[in-house]
PDB file of N, CA and C in Angstrom:
ATOM      1  N   MET A   1       0.836  -1.177   0.000  1.00  0.00           N
ATOM      2  CA  MET A   1       0.000   0.000   0.000  1.00  0.00           C
ATOM      3  C   MET A   1       0.884   1.245   0.000  1.00  0.00           C
ATOM      4  N   PRO A   2       0.613   2.154  -0.914  1.00  0.00           N
ATOM      5  CA  PRO A   2       1.433   3.365  -1.000  1.00  0.00           C
ATOM      6  C   PRO A   2       1.202   4.324   0.161  1.00  0.00           C
ATOM      7  N   ILE A   3       2.260   5.021   0.512  1.00  0.00           N
ATOM      8  CA  ILE A   3       2.200   6.054   1.545  1.00  0.00           C
ATOM      9  C   ILE A   3       2.509   7.387   0.879  1.00  0.00           C
ATOM     10  N   PHE A   4       1.664   8.370   1.124  1.00  0.00           N
ATOM     11  CA  PHE A   4       1.848   9.701   0.582  1.00  0.00           C
ATOM     12  C   PHE A   4       2.097  10.674   1.723  1.00  0.00           C
ATOM     13  N   ARG A   5       3.045  11.585   1.525  1.00  0.00           N
ATOM     14  CA  ARG A   5       3.276  12.671   2.480  1.00  0.00           C
ATOM     15  C   ARG A   5       2.690  13.935   1.875  1.00  0.00           C
ATOM     16  N   ILE A   6       1.753  14.526   2.591  1.00  0.00           N
ATOM     17  CA  ILE A   6       1.100  15.751   2.151  1.00  0.00           C
ATOM     18  C   ILE A   6       1.613  16.885   3.016  1.00  0.00           C
ATOM     19  N   THR A   7       2.178  17.914   2.385  1.00  0.00           N
ATOM     20  CA  THR A   7       2.801  19.033   3.085  1.00  0.00           C
ATOM     21  C   THR A   7       2.169  20.345   2.633  1.00  0.00           C
ATOM     22  N   VAL A   8       1.892  21.209   3.591  1.00  0.00           N
ATOM     23  CA  VAL A   8       1.357  22.540   3.275  1.00  0.00           C
ATOM     24  C   VAL A   8       2.489  23.382   2.689  1.00  0.00           C
ATOM     25  N   LYS A   9       2.264  23.951   1.500  1.00  0.00           N
ATOM     26  CA  LYS A   9       3.320  24.755   0.872  1.00  0.00           C
ATOM     27  C   LYS A   9       3.064  26.254   0.955  1.00  0.00           C
ATOM     28  N   ASN A  10       1.838  26.664   1.294  1.00  0.00           N
ATOM     29  CA  ASN A  10       1.509  28.078   1.459  1.00  0.00           C
ATOM     30  C   ASN A  10       0.668  28.259   2.719  1.00  0.00           C
ATOM     31  N   PRO A  11       1.028  29.188   3.601  1.00  0.00           N
ATOM     32  CA  PRO A  11       0.216  29.407   4.799  1.00  0.00           C
ATOM     33  C   PRO A  11      -1.130  30.037   4.442  1.00  0.00           C
ATOM     34  N   LYS A  12      -2.130  29.763   5.289  1.00  0.00           N
ATOM     35  CA  LYS A  12      -3.455  30.338   5.057  1.00  0.00           C
ATOM     36  C   LYS A  12      -4.170  30.463   6.394  1.00  0.00           C
ATOM     37  N   PHE A  13      -4.936  31.546   6.550  1.00  0.00           N
ATOM     38  CA  PHE A  13      -5.721  31.786   7.756  1.00  0.00           C
ATOM     39  C   PHE A  13      -7.124  32.192   7.331  1.00  0.00           C
ATOM     40  N   THR A  14      -8.098  31.347   7.653  1.00  0.00           N
ATOM     41  CA  THR A  14      -9.486  31.598   7.291  1.00  0.00           C
ATOM     42  C   THR A  14     -10.388  31.043   8.383  1.00  0.00           C
ATOM     43  N   SER A  15     -11.449  31.741   8.673  1.00  0.00           N
ATOM     44  CA  SER A  15     -12.467  31.285   9.635  1.00  0.00           C
ATOM     45  C   SER A  15     -11.864  30.905  10.984  1.00  0.00           C
ATOM     46  N   GLY A  16     -10.837  31.608  11.402  1.00  0.00           N
ATOM     47  CA  GLY A  16     -10.223  31.348  12.693  1.00  0.00           C
ATOM     48  C   GLY A  16      -9.325  30.134  12.734  1.00  0.00           C
ATOM     49  N   VAL A  17      -9.051  29.544  11.583  1.00  0.00           N
ATOM     50  CA  VAL A  17      -8.193  28.355  11.506  1.00  0.00           C
ATOM     51  C   VAL A  17      -6.975  28.702  10.659  1.00  0.00           C
ATOM     52  N   ARG A  18      -5.802  28.307  11.143  1.00  0.00           N
ATOM     53  CA  ARG A  18      -4.559  28.618  10.450  1.00  0.00           C
ATOM     54  C   ARG A  18      -3.812  27.334  10.084  1.00  0.00           C
ATOM     55  N   VAL A  19      -3.322  27.290   8.843  1.00  0.00           N
ATOM     56  CA  VAL A  19      -2.376  26.248   8.446  1.00  0.00           C
ATOM     57  C   VAL A  19      -1.074  26.950   8.094  1.00  0.00           C
ATOM     58  N   GLU A  20       0.017  26.364   8.499  1.00  0.00           N
ATOM     59  CA  GLU A  20       1.337  26.954   8.292  1.00  0.00           C
ATOM     60  C   GLU A  20       2.143  26.130   7.293  1.00  0.00           C
ATOM     61  N   LYS A  21       2.990  26.808   6.568  1.00  0.00           N
ATOM     62  CA  LYS A  21       3.888  26.152   5.638  1.00  0.00           C
ATOM     63  C   LYS A  21       4.734  25.125   6.403  1.00  0.00           C
ATOM     64  N   GLY A  22       4.836  23.920   5.846  1.00  0.00           N
ATOM     65  CA  GLY A  22       5.649  22.876   6.454  1.00  0.00           C
ATOM     66  C   GLY A  22       4.862  21.854   7.245  1.00  0.00           C
ATOM     67  N   MET A  23       3.604  22.164   7.619  1.00  0.00           N
ATOM     68  CA  MET A  23       2.786  21.158   8.307  1.00  0.00           C
ATOM     69  C   MET A  23       2.611  19.975   7.358  1.00  0.00           C
ATOM     70  N   SER A  24       2.784  18.756   7.872  1.00  0.00           N
ATOM     71  CA  SER A  24       2.647  17.603   6.985  1.00  0.00           C
ATOM     72  C   SER A  24       1.995  16.428   7.698  1.00  0.00           C
ATOM     73  N   VAL A  25       1.371  15.580   6.898  1.00  0.00           N
ATOM     74  CA  VAL A  25       0.763  14.348   7.376  1.00  0.00           C
ATOM     75  C   VAL A  25       1.120  13.239   6.399  1.00  0.00           C
ATOM     76  N   ASP A  26       1.138  12.009   6.881  1.00  0.00           N
ATOM     77  CA  ASP A  26       1.325  10.839   6.033  1.00  0.00           C
ATOM     78  C   ASP A  26      -0.005  10.114   5.915  1.00  0.00           C
ATOM     79  N   VAL A  27      -0.350   9.713   4.691  1.00  0.00           N
ATOM     80  CA  VAL A  27      -1.611   9.029   4.428  1.00  0.00           C
ATOM     81  C   VAL A  27      -1.312   7.719   3.711  1.00  0.00           C
ATOM     82  N   VAL A  28      -1.835   6.634   4.250  1.00  0.00           N
ATOM     83  CA  VAL A  28      -1.717   5.318   3.625  1.00  0.00           C
ATOM     84  C   VAL A  28      -3.003   5.062   2.858  1.00  0.00           C
ATOM     85  N   THR A  29      -2.872   4.705   1.580  1.00  0.00           N
ATOM     86  CA  THR A  29      -4.056   4.483   0.751  1.00  0.00           C
ATOM     87  C   THR A  29      -3.997   3.116   0.087  1.00  0.00           C
ATOM     88  N   ASN A  30      -5.135   2.707  -0.442  1.00  0.00           N
ATOM     89  CA  ASN A  30      -5.204   1.465  -1.208  1.00  0.00           C
ATOM     90  C   ASN A  30      -5.004   1.722  -2.697  1.00  0.00           C
ATOM     91  N   SER A  31      -4.980   2.977  -3.097  1.00  0.00           N
ATOM     92  CA  SER A  31      -4.838   3.285  -4.516  1.00  0.00           C
ATOM     93  C   SER A  31      -3.534   4.021  -4.775  1.00  0.00           C
ATOM     94  N   MET A  32      -3.145   4.066  -6.016  1.00  0.00           N
ATOM     95  CA  MET A  32      -1.916   4.727  -6.429  1.00  0.00           C
ATOM     96  C   MET A  32      -2.156   6.185  -6.804  1.00  0.00           C
ATOM     97  N   VAL A  33      -3.381   6.671  -6.629  1.00  0.00           N
ATOM     98  CA  VAL A  33      -3.785   7.997  -7.066  1.00  0.00           C
ATOM     99  C   VAL A  33      -3.609   9.002  -5.936  1.00  0.00           C
ATOM    100  N   ASN A  34      -3.332  10.236  -6.290  1.00  0.00           N
ATOM    101  CA  ASN A  34      -3.169  11.352  -5.362  1.00  0.00           C
ATOM    102  C   ASN A  34      -4.342  11.411  -4.370  1.00  0.00           C
ATOM    103  N   PRO A  35      -4.094  11.292  -3.067  1.00  0.00           N
ATOM    104  CA  PRO A  35      -5.185  11.281  -2.087  1.00  0.00           C
ATOM    105  C   PRO A  35      -5.874  12.637  -1.896  1.00  0.00           C
ATOM    106  N   VAL A  36      -5.262  13.723  -2.359  1.00  0.00           N
ATOM    107  CA  VAL A  36      -5.899  15.043  -2.253  1.00  0.00           C
ATOM    108  C   VAL A  36      -7.061  15.141  -3.243  1.00  0.00           C
ATOM    109  N   THR A  37      -6.900  14.529  -4.407  1.00  0.00           N
ATOM    110  CA  THR A  37      -7.921  14.614  -5.449  1.00  0.00           C
ATOM    111  C   THR A  37      -8.857  13.410  -5.462  1.00  0.00           C
ATOM    112  N   THR A  38      -8.605  12.424  -4.632  1.00  0.00           N
ATOM    113  CA  THR A  38      -9.440  11.224  -4.579  1.00  0.00           C
ATOM    114  C   THR A  38     -10.423  11.321  -3.420  1.00  0.00           C
ATOM    115  N   ASN A  39     -11.675  10.977  -3.682  1.00  0.00           N
ATOM    116  CA  ASN A  39     -12.683  10.926  -2.624  1.00  0.00           C
ATOM    117  C   ASN A  39     -12.876  12.272  -1.927  1.00  0.00           C
ATOM    118  N   GLY A  40     -12.675  13.345  -2.643  1.00  0.00           N
ATOM    119  CA  GLY A  40     -12.818  14.673  -2.056  1.00  0.00           C
ATOM    120  C   GLY A  40     -11.751  15.002  -1.025  1.00  0.00           C
ATOM    121  N   GLY A  41     -10.657  14.229  -1.028  1.00  0.00           N
ATOM    122  CA  GLY A  41      -9.563  14.472  -0.094  1.00  0.00           C
ATOM    123  C   GLY A  41      -9.882  14.096   1.344  1.00  0.00           C
ATOM    124  N   GLN A  42     -10.888  13.249   1.540  1.00  0.00           N
ATOM    125  CA  GLN A  42     -11.345  12.926   2.893  1.00  0.00           C
ATOM    126  C   GLN A  42     -10.253  12.293   3.752  1.00  0.00           C
ATOM    127  N   GLU A  43      -9.430  11.418   3.178  1.00  0.00           N
ATOM    128  CA  GLU A  43      -8.348  10.796   3.953  1.00  0.00           C
ATOM    129  C   GLU A  43      -7.349  11.845   4.431  1.00  0.00           C
ATOM    130  N   VAL A  44      -7.069  12.830   3.592  1.00  0.00           N
ATOM    131  CA  VAL A  44      -6.146  13.906   3.954  1.00  0.00           C
ATOM    132  C   VAL A  44      -6.773  14.780   5.039  1.00  0.00           C
ATOM    133  N   ALA A  45      -8.049  15.117   4.880  1.00  0.00           N
ATOM    134  CA  ALA A  45      -8.751  15.924   5.887  1.00  0.00           C
ATOM    135  C   ALA A  45      -8.773  15.204   7.233  1.00  0.00           C
ATOM    136  N   ASN A  46      -9.012  13.898   7.205  1.00  0.00           N
ATOM    137  CA  ASN A  46      -9.016  13.120   8.449  1.00  0.00           C
ATOM    138  C   ASN A  46      -7.643  13.124   9.110  1.00  0.00           C
ATOM    139  N   ALA A  47      -6.590  13.027   8.308  1.00  0.00           N
ATOM    140  CA  ALA A  47      -5.226  13.020   8.852  1.00  0.00           C
ATOM    141  C   ALA A  47      -4.891  14.365   9.499  1.00  0.00           C
ATOM    142  N   PHE A  48      -5.253  15.476   8.861  1.00  0.00           N
ATOM    143  CA  PHE A  48      -4.992  16.790   9.458  1.00  0.00           C
ATOM    144  C   PHE A  48      -5.789  16.974  10.749  1.00  0.00           C
ATOM    145  N   MET A  49      -7.009  16.460  10.785  1.00  0.00           N
ATOM    146  CA  MET A  49      -7.814  16.556  12.003  1.00  0.00           C
ATOM    147  C   MET A  49      -7.181  15.709  13.108  1.00  0.00           C
ATOM    148  N   ARG A  50      -6.727  14.526  12.766  1.00  0.00           N
ATOM    149  CA  ARG A  50      -6.134  13.624  13.756  1.00  0.00           C
ATOM    150  C   ARG A  50      -4.806  14.150  14.306  1.00  0.00           C
ATOM    151  N   ILE A  51      -3.948  14.673  13.447  1.00  0.00           N
ATOM    152  CA  ILE A  51      -2.612  15.111  13.852  1.00  0.00           C
ATOM    153  C   ILE A  51      -2.626  16.514  14.462  1.00  0.00           C
ATOM    154  N   TYR A  52      -3.298  17.455  13.808  1.00  0.00           N
ATOM    155  CA  TYR A  52      -3.243  18.861  14.226  1.00  0.00           C
ATOM    156  C   TYR A  52      -4.532  19.378  14.854  1.00  0.00           C
ATOM    157  N   GLY A  53      -5.621  18.638  14.707  1.00  0.00           N
ATOM    158  CA  GLY A  53      -6.898  19.098  15.242  1.00  0.00           C
ATOM    159  C   GLY A  53      -7.496  20.243  14.453  1.00  0.00           C
ATOM    160  N   ILE A  54      -7.161  20.331  13.159  1.00  0.00           N
ATOM    161  CA  ILE A  54      -7.709  21.403  12.330  1.00  0.00           C
ATOM    162  C   ILE A  54      -8.515  20.820  11.175  1.00  0.00           C
ATOM    163  N   ASP A  55      -9.512  21.567  10.767  1.00  0.00           N
ATOM    164  CA  ASP A  55     -10.344  21.174   9.636  1.00  0.00           C
ATOM    165  C   ASP A  55      -9.806  21.887   8.396  1.00  0.00           C
ATOM    166  N   ILE A  56      -8.994  21.184   7.638  1.00  0.00           N
ATOM    167  CA  ILE A  56      -8.346  21.801   6.473  1.00  0.00           C
ATOM    168  C   ILE A  56      -9.363  22.161   5.395  1.00  0.00           C
ATOM    169  N   LYS A  57     -10.500  21.481   5.397  1.00  0.00           N
ATOM    170  CA  LYS A  57     -11.567  21.844   4.451  1.00  0.00           C
ATOM    171  C   LYS A  57     -12.154  23.207   4.808  1.00  0.00           C
ATOM    172  N   LYS A  58     -12.335  23.468   6.096  1.00  0.00           N
ATOM    173  CA  LYS A  58     -12.891  24.744   6.561  1.00  0.00           C
ATOM    174  C   LYS A  58     -11.993  25.909   6.166  1.00  0.00           C
ATOM    175  N   VAL A  59     -10.689  25.663   6.158  1.00  0.00           N
ATOM    176  CA  VAL A  59      -9.728  26.692   5.763  1.00  0.00           C
ATOM    177  C   VAL A  59      -9.761  26.911   4.250  1.00  0.00           C
ATOM    178  N   GLY A  60     -10.206  25.912   3.511  1.00  0.00           N
ATOM    179  CA  GLY A  60     -10.205  26.005   2.052  1.00  0.00           C
ATOM    180  C   GLY A  60      -8.852  25.676   1.457  1.00  0.00           C
ATOM    181  N   ALA A  61      -8.057  24.894   2.187  1.00  0.00           N
ATOM    182  CA  ALA A  61      -6.712  24.564   1.726  1.00  0.00           C
ATOM    183  C   ALA A  61      -6.577  23.112   1.285  1.00  0.00           C
ATOM    184  N   LEU A  62      -7.689  22.441   1.075  1.00  0.00           N
ATOM    185  CA  LEU A  62      -7.629  21.048   0.646  1.00  0.00           C
ATOM    186  C   LEU A  62      -7.624  20.994  -0.878  1.00  0.00           C
ATOM    187  N   ASN A  63      -6.534  21.523  -1.447  1.00  0.00           N
ATOM    188  CA  ASN A  63      -6.358  21.499  -2.896  1.00  0.00           C
ATOM    189  C   ASN A  63      -4.874  21.608  -3.207  1.00  0.00           C
ATOM    190  N   MET A  64      -4.544  21.391  -4.456  1.00  0.00           N
ATOM    191  CA  MET A  64      -3.142  21.337  -4.859  1.00  0.00           C
ATOM    192  C   MET A  64      -2.467  22.708  -4.859  1.00  0.00           C
ATOM    193  N   ALA A  65      -3.214  23.794  -4.753  1.00  0.00           N
ATOM    194  CA  ALA A  65      -2.605  25.117  -4.655  1.00  0.00           C
ATOM    195  C   ALA A  65      -1.903  25.294  -3.312  1.00  0.00           C
ATOM    196  N   TYR A  66      -2.402  24.626  -2.276  1.00  0.00           N
ATOM    197  CA  TYR A  66      -1.843  24.771  -0.930  1.00  0.00           C
ATOM    198  C   TYR A  66      -1.090  23.540  -0.455  1.00  0.00           C
ATOM    199  N   LEU A  67      -1.274  22.405  -1.114  1.00  0.00           N
ATOM    200  CA  LEU A  67      -0.668  21.161  -0.642  1.00  0.00           C
ATOM    201  C   LEU A  67       0.258  20.560  -1.679  1.00  0.00           C
ATOM    202  N   ASP A  68       1.361  20.018  -1.193  1.00  0.00           N
ATOM    203  CA  ASP A  68       2.319  19.302  -2.023  1.00  0.00           C
ATOM    204  C   ASP A  68       2.206  17.824  -1.666  1.00  0.00           C
ATOM    205  N   VAL A  69       2.108  16.963  -2.670  1.00  0.00           N
ATOM    206  CA  VAL A  69       1.952  15.531  -2.450  1.00  0.00           C
ATOM    207  C   VAL A  69       3.188  14.808  -2.948  1.00  0.00           C
ATOM    208  N   GLU A  70       3.736  13.952  -2.093  1.00  0.00           N
ATOM    209  CA  GLU A  70       4.929  13.182  -2.432  1.00  0.00           C
ATOM    210  C   GLU A  70       4.689  11.729  -2.045  1.00  0.00           C
ATOM    211  N   ARG A  71       4.910  10.828  -2.972  1.00  0.00           N
ATOM    212  CA  ARG A  71       4.783   9.403  -2.647  1.00  0.00           C
ATOM    213  C   ARG A  71       6.103   8.965  -2.005  1.00  0.00           C
ATOM    214  N   ILE A  72       6.029   8.458  -0.779  1.00  0.00           N
ATOM    215  CA  ILE A  72       7.260   8.076  -0.070  1.00  0.00           C
ATOM    216  C   ILE A  72       7.457   6.577  -0.006  1.00  0.00           C
ATOM    217  N   ASN A  73       6.504   5.811  -0.491  1.00  0.00           N
ATOM    218  CA  ASN A  73       6.654   4.361  -0.524  1.00  0.00           C
ATOM    219  C   ASN A  73       6.021   3.823  -1.766  1.00  0.00           C
TER     220      ASN A  73
END
């Protein structure tokens, strides 16, 4: 199963929630496809909520403009 590292590349502050450049999460998926664009990015949103306690969807940063995706396995 592939592991993807998703890293914030641009800081953003919206609706009282802040994401900073360099924040990252690892997501294990069953598919070889970018997890940000698959399933509405739900696995990535869940990982940010679990690790940082933030709703990245609420910030509007759950897209490739703010996130860098790297396959590490």
